[in-house]
């Protein structure tokens, strides 16, 4: 009986997902960039997926890891709030916005790699392995570079896994303090309109075998709470704006915003 129920659930889920593929084809039709998007509402009764195969493919998490890394940084007392300061050492970086002192809020918004590498050096490999395991956020090998593991393809997630993590984050089902959740939500706010508030993080892993650009997060809107994970095969910086643009188009297409 249990096997029959599982089979029915699997078939129903995949039929619904295929319908999502059709619904979202228009969003990807003109982009000329391979990608996927997974959108799911709060109770899981509605899910839309484009490109199921890619949605099940594990890819480097890139700077979307700044979401859990912020929680870790707060609970390890390495940062205390959005105004916590990272002092720039004067080293020039390709991205001009990084070449100055940062607060936690600005570091998150401009995706400042050196800021979060500063956190990583202080957390250390053993604690990261424990946190990653506790969060069910992929897996780390015994040996890895503590300053690049989220960028170099060591730590990977699928789009489905990103959404699952975000839902547990939203429900405070992760083992972090209320203060950590509060600080993260404060700095995750990416866009606020009369109709919705979007909490999100971008990411781009470009020096890996399969370059990927991410946009993940959730929206609180008049139609409820919706979680999303978009990833695109972005090899050139000129396509980075598509991450958010296509996500917003997809959310509108399914009526989430």
Tab-separated table of C-alpha atoms in Angstrom:
chain	number	residue	atom	x	y	z
A	1	UNK	CA	0.000	0.000	0.000
A	2	UNK	CA	2.821	2.405	0.891
A	3	UNK	CA	4.546	1.723	-2.430
A	4	UNK	CA	1.304	2.470	-4.260
A	5	UNK	CA	0.898	5.778	-2.444
A	6	UNK	CA	4.481	6.739	-3.243
A	7	UNK	CA	3.937	5.887	-6.901
A	8	UNK	CA	0.774	8.012	-7.038
A	9	UNK	CA	2.590	10.911	-5.369
A	10	UNK	CA	5.531	10.623	-7.779
A	11	UNK	CA	3.261	10.600	-10.831
A	12	UNK	CA	1.150	13.508	-9.573
A	13	UNK	CA	4.208	15.575	-8.749
A	14	UNK	CA	5.793	15.007	-12.138
A	15	UNK	CA	2.600	15.726	-14.063
A	16	UNK	CA	2.248	19.002	-12.207
A	17	UNK	CA	5.877	19.832	-12.842
A	18	UNK	CA	5.501	19.164	-16.550
A	19	UNK	CA	2.597	21.595	-16.621
A	20	UNK	CA	4.908	24.097	-14.960
A	21	UNK	CA	7.433	23.538	-17.735
A	22	UNK	CA	4.857	24.559	-20.317
A	23	UNK	CA	3.764	27.579	-18.281
A	24	UNK	CA	7.312	28.882	-17.916
A	25	UNK	CA	8.645	28.232	-21.415
A	26	UNK	CA	7.738	31.779	-22.415
A	27	UNK	CA	9.980	33.193	-19.680
A	28	UNK	CA	13.032	31.393	-21.048
A	29	UNK	CA	12.157	31.494	-24.750
A	30	UNK	CA	13.944	34.739	-25.605
A	31	UNK	CA	16.843	34.583	-23.152
A	32	UNK	CA	19.102	32.268	-25.188
A	33	UNK	CA	20.533	31.102	-21.857
A	34	UNK	CA	20.068	27.592	-20.521
A	35	UNK	CA	18.512	27.570	-17.081
A	36	UNK	CA	15.928	26.370	-14.629
A	37	UNK	CA	13.541	27.827	-12.093
A	38	UNK	CA	11.665	26.194	-9.230
A	39	UNK	CA	8.823	28.135	-7.603
A	40	UNK	CA	6.805	26.750	-4.700
A	41	UNK	CA	4.230	28.210	-2.332
A	42	UNK	CA	4.360	28.040	1.456
A	43	UNK	CA	2.414	24.817	2.001
A	44	UNK	CA	3.831	23.083	-1.072
A	45	UNK	CA	0.442	22.726	-2.755
A	46	UNK	CA	1.641	24.636	-5.807
A	47	UNK	CA	4.940	24.119	-7.565
A	48	UNK	CA	6.138	25.359	-10.934
A	49	UNK	CA	9.291	24.048	-12.557
A	50	UNK	CA	11.062	24.809	-15.800
A	51	UNK	CA	13.687	22.336	-17.041
A	52	UNK	CA	13.330	19.472	-14.581
A	53	UNK	CA	16.608	17.858	-15.551
A	54	UNK	CA	18.603	20.970	-14.701
A	55	UNK	CA	16.517	21.555	-11.553
A	56	UNK	CA	17.823	18.197	-10.284
A	57	UNK	CA	21.444	19.009	-11.198
A	58	UNK	CA	23.824	19.877	-8.367
A	59	UNK	CA	25.761	23.068	-9.102
A	60	UNK	CA	28.172	25.276	-7.159
A	61	UNK	CA	26.189	27.324	-4.631
A	62	UNK	CA	28.387	30.405	-5.187
A	63	UNK	CA	27.368	33.461	-3.158
A	64	UNK	CA	23.930	32.085	-2.321
A	65	UNK	CA	25.954	30.533	0.514
A	66	UNK	CA	26.020	33.993	2.065
A	67	UNK	CA	22.514	33.169	3.318
A	68	UNK	CA	23.577	30.378	5.703
A	69	UNK	CA	27.001	31.946	6.179
A	70	UNK	CA	25.341	35.031	7.659
A	71	UNK	CA	23.480	32.866	10.164
A	72	UNK	CA	26.737	31.136	11.048
A	73	UNK	CA	28.599	34.434	11.385
A	74	UNK	CA	26.004	35.839	13.776
A	75	UNK	CA	25.803	32.774	15.997
A	76	UNK	CA	29.593	32.481	16.077
A	77	UNK	CA	29.626	36.118	17.314
A	78	UNK	CA	31.758	37.227	14.366
A	79	UNK	CA	29.145	39.792	13.348
A	80	UNK	CA	26.400	41.222	15.533
A	81	UNK	CA	24.062	42.988	13.141
A	82	UNK	CA	23.670	44.703	9.799
A	83	UNK	CA	26.004	47.529	10.862
A	84	UNK	CA	28.933	45.259	11.773
A	85	UNK	CA	32.025	46.519	9.942
A	86	UNK	CA	34.546	44.714	7.741
A	87	UNK	CA	37.697	46.807	7.346
A	88	UNK	CA	39.126	46.838	3.825
A	89	UNK	CA	42.839	45.998	3.710
A	90	UNK	CA	43.500	48.188	0.665
A	91	UNK	CA	43.825	45.274	-1.755
A	92	UNK	CA	42.189	46.091	-5.090
A	93	UNK	CA	39.459	43.767	-6.360
A	94	UNK	CA	37.853	43.497	-9.801
A	95	UNK	CA	34.525	44.688	-8.415
A	96	UNK	CA	34.934	48.331	-7.395
A	97	UNK	CA	32.168	48.197	-4.808
A	98	UNK	CA	34.322	45.819	-2.757
A	99	UNK	CA	37.223	48.270	-2.500
A	100	UNK	CA	36.137	49.998	0.689
A	101	UNK	CA	35.035	49.233	4.224
A	102	UNK	CA	31.789	47.270	4.315
A	103	UNK	CA	28.984	46.719	6.760
A	104	UNK	CA	27.333	43.314	6.941
A	105	UNK	CA	24.369	44.764	5.040
A	106	UNK	CA	26.475	46.220	2.234
A	107	UNK	CA	28.673	43.108	2.069
A	108	UNK	CA	25.580	40.984	1.502
A	109	UNK	CA	24.086	43.329	-1.082
A	110	UNK	CA	27.257	43.743	-3.181
A	111	UNK	CA	28.188	40.093	-2.579
A	112	UNK	CA	31.578	40.996	-1.131
A	113	UNK	CA	33.661	37.830	-1.291
A	114	UNK	CA	36.546	39.042	0.884
A	115	UNK	CA	34.147	40.018	3.675
A	116	UNK	CA	32.676	36.552	3.928
A	117	UNK	CA	36.103	34.980	3.505
A	118	UNK	CA	37.036	36.882	6.652
A	119	UNK	CA	34.160	35.118	8.414
A	120	UNK	CA	35.171	31.776	6.896
A	121	UNK	CA	38.759	31.960	8.156
A	122	UNK	CA	37.476	32.473	11.692
A	123	UNK	CA	34.813	29.750	11.537
A	124	UNK	CA	37.205	27.073	10.260
A	125	UNK	CA	36.761	23.818	8.377
A	126	UNK	CA	35.555	21.574	11.215
A	127	UNK	CA	32.749	23.903	12.281
A	128	UNK	CA	31.658	24.342	8.669
A	129	UNK	CA	31.392	20.581	8.215
A	130	UNK	CA	29.211	20.402	11.317
A	131	UNK	CA	27.000	23.308	10.226
A	132	UNK	CA	26.603	21.964	6.673
A	133	UNK	CA	25.603	18.550	7.992
A	134	UNK	CA	23.140	19.992	10.520
A	135	UNK	CA	21.512	22.201	7.869
A	136	UNK	CA	21.297	19.354	5.310
A	137	UNK	CA	22.923	21.825	2.937
A	138	UNK	CA	24.871	19.559	0.608
A	139	UNK	CA	28.081	17.938	1.825
A	140	UNK	CA	31.731	18.819	2.306
A	141	UNK	CA	34.693	16.466	1.813
A	142	UNK	CA	37.303	15.850	4.501
A	143	UNK	CA	39.693	18.313	2.855
A	144	UNK	CA	38.600	21.600	1.278
A	145	UNK	CA	39.633	25.238	0.990
A	146	UNK	CA	37.776	27.059	3.748
A	147	UNK	CA	37.916	30.359	1.831
A	148	UNK	CA	36.605	29.154	-1.535
A	149	UNK	CA	34.513	25.998	-1.044
A	150	UNK	CA	31.242	27.733	-1.936
A	151	UNK	CA	32.772	29.246	-5.089
A	152	UNK	CA	34.969	26.472	-6.476
A	153	UNK	CA	32.352	23.744	-6.869
A	154	UNK	CA	33.157	21.881	-3.658
A	155	UNK	CA	29.730	22.687	-2.185
A	156	UNK	CA	26.824	22.083	-4.554
A	157	UNK	CA	23.022	22.123	-4.399
A	158	UNK	CA	20.187	21.579	-6.835
A	159	UNK	CA	17.482	24.186	-7.386
A	160	UNK	CA	15.067	21.893	-5.535
A	161	UNK	CA	17.458	21.719	-2.585
A	162	UNK	CA	17.776	25.505	-2.526
A	163	UNK	CA	13.992	25.846	-2.243
A	164	UNK	CA	13.821	23.184	0.455
A	165	UNK	CA	16.501	24.995	2.457
A	166	UNK	CA	14.735	28.344	2.062
A	167	UNK	CA	11.479	26.880	3.348
A	168	UNK	CA	13.200	25.510	6.445
A	169	UNK	CA	14.884	28.881	6.871
A	170	UNK	CA	11.547	30.697	6.652
A	171	UNK	CA	9.973	28.385	9.247
A	172	UNK	CA	12.996	28.808	11.569
A	173	UNK	CA	13.569	25.053	11.440
A	174	UNK	CA	17.342	25.516	11.337
A	175	UNK	CA	19.338	25.458	14.568
A	176	UNK	CA	20.158	29.153	14.759
A	177	UNK	CA	19.162	31.895	17.174
A	178	UNK	CA	16.178	34.172	16.636
A	179	UNK	CA	18.647	37.047	16.416
A	180	UNK	CA	20.483	35.356	13.538
A	181	UNK	CA	17.219	34.897	11.625
A	182	UNK	CA	16.294	38.531	12.280
A	183	UNK	CA	19.642	39.897	11.085
A	184	UNK	CA	19.532	37.768	7.940
A	185	UNK	CA	15.999	38.783	6.975
A	186	UNK	CA	16.913	42.423	7.505
A	187	UNK	CA	19.811	42.299	5.029
A	188	UNK	CA	18.132	39.892	2.568
A	189	UNK	CA	15.465	42.426	1.554
A	190	UNK	CA	16.175	42.964	-2.144
A	191	UNK	CA	13.030	44.734	-3.315
A	192	UNK	CA	9.905	46.173	-1.720
A	193	UNK	CA	6.814	47.364	-3.601
A	194	UNK	CA	3.184	47.974	-2.708
A	195	UNK	CA	2.423	44.385	-3.730
A	196	UNK	CA	5.330	42.346	-2.432
A	197	UNK	CA	8.594	42.164	-0.516
A	198	UNK	CA	11.380	40.084	-2.040
A	199	UNK	CA	14.148	38.558	0.070
A	200	UNK	CA	16.903	37.158	-2.113
A	201	UNK	CA	20.548	36.472	-2.843
A	202	UNK	CA	22.372	36.262	-6.133
A	203	UNK	CA	25.416	34.164	-6.895
A	204	UNK	CA	27.853	33.498	-9.727
A	205	UNK	CA	30.386	30.683	-9.916
A	206	UNK	CA	32.412	31.332	-13.044
A	207	UNK	CA	35.678	29.457	-12.479
A	208	UNK	CA	34.103	26.004	-12.377
A	209	UNK	CA	33.399	23.288	-14.930
A	210	UNK	CA	29.743	24.348	-15.201
A	211	UNK	CA	29.524	28.131	-14.664
A	212	UNK	CA	26.271	29.075	-12.960
A	213	UNK	CA	24.411	32.214	-11.962
A	214	UNK	CA	21.854	31.924	-9.148
A	215	UNK	CA	18.976	33.976	-7.802
A	216	UNK	CA	17.272	32.397	-4.790
A	217	UNK	CA	14.937	33.563	-2.061
A	218	UNK	CA	11.279	34.143	-1.319
A	219	UNK	CA	8.563	36.740	-1.746
A	220	UNK	CA	5.840	37.784	0.655
A	221	UNK	CA	2.980	39.011	-1.502
A	222	UNK	CA	-0.775	39.415	-1.608
A	223	UNK	CA	-0.992	35.882	-2.963
A	224	UNK	CA	1.035	34.441	-0.092
A	225	UNK	CA	4.622	33.372	0.469
A	226	UNK	CA	6.494	31.893	-2.486
A	227	UNK	CA	9.987	30.397	-2.611
A	228	UNK	CA	12.152	30.371	-5.698
A	229	UNK	CA	15.491	29.192	-7.031
A	230	UNK	CA	16.682	30.194	-10.483
A	231	UNK	CA	19.975	29.137	-11.981
A	232	UNK	CA	21.347	29.994	-15.405
A	233	UNK	CA	24.381	28.833	-17.360
A	234	UNK	CA	26.001	32.264	-17.157
A	235	UNK	CA	29.515	32.469	-18.589
A	236	UNK	CA	29.617	36.207	-19.282
A	237	UNK	CA	28.985	39.098	-16.885
A	238	UNK	CA	26.703	40.750	-19.445
A	239	UNK	CA	24.085	38.090	-18.694
A	240	UNK	CA	24.125	38.489	-14.902
A	241	UNK	CA	21.112	40.808	-14.868
A	242	UNK	CA	19.034	37.953	-16.296
A	243	UNK	CA	19.162	36.120	-12.965
A	244	UNK	CA	16.797	38.492	-11.202
A	245	UNK	CA	14.952	39.675	-14.319
A	246	UNK	CA	13.930	36.165	-15.338
A	247	UNK	CA	13.032	35.255	-11.772
A	248	UNK	CA	10.692	38.234	-11.503
A	249	UNK	CA	9.128	37.371	-14.877
A	250	UNK	CA	8.580	33.791	-13.738
A	251	UNK	CA	7.028	34.885	-10.433
A	252	UNK	CA	4.657	37.184	-12.282
A	253	UNK	CA	3.846	34.494	-14.829
A	254	UNK	CA	2.631	32.080	-12.151
A	255	UNK	CA	0.790	34.769	-10.169
A	256	UNK	CA	3.139	34.841	-7.191
A	257	UNK	CA	3.555	38.622	-7.467
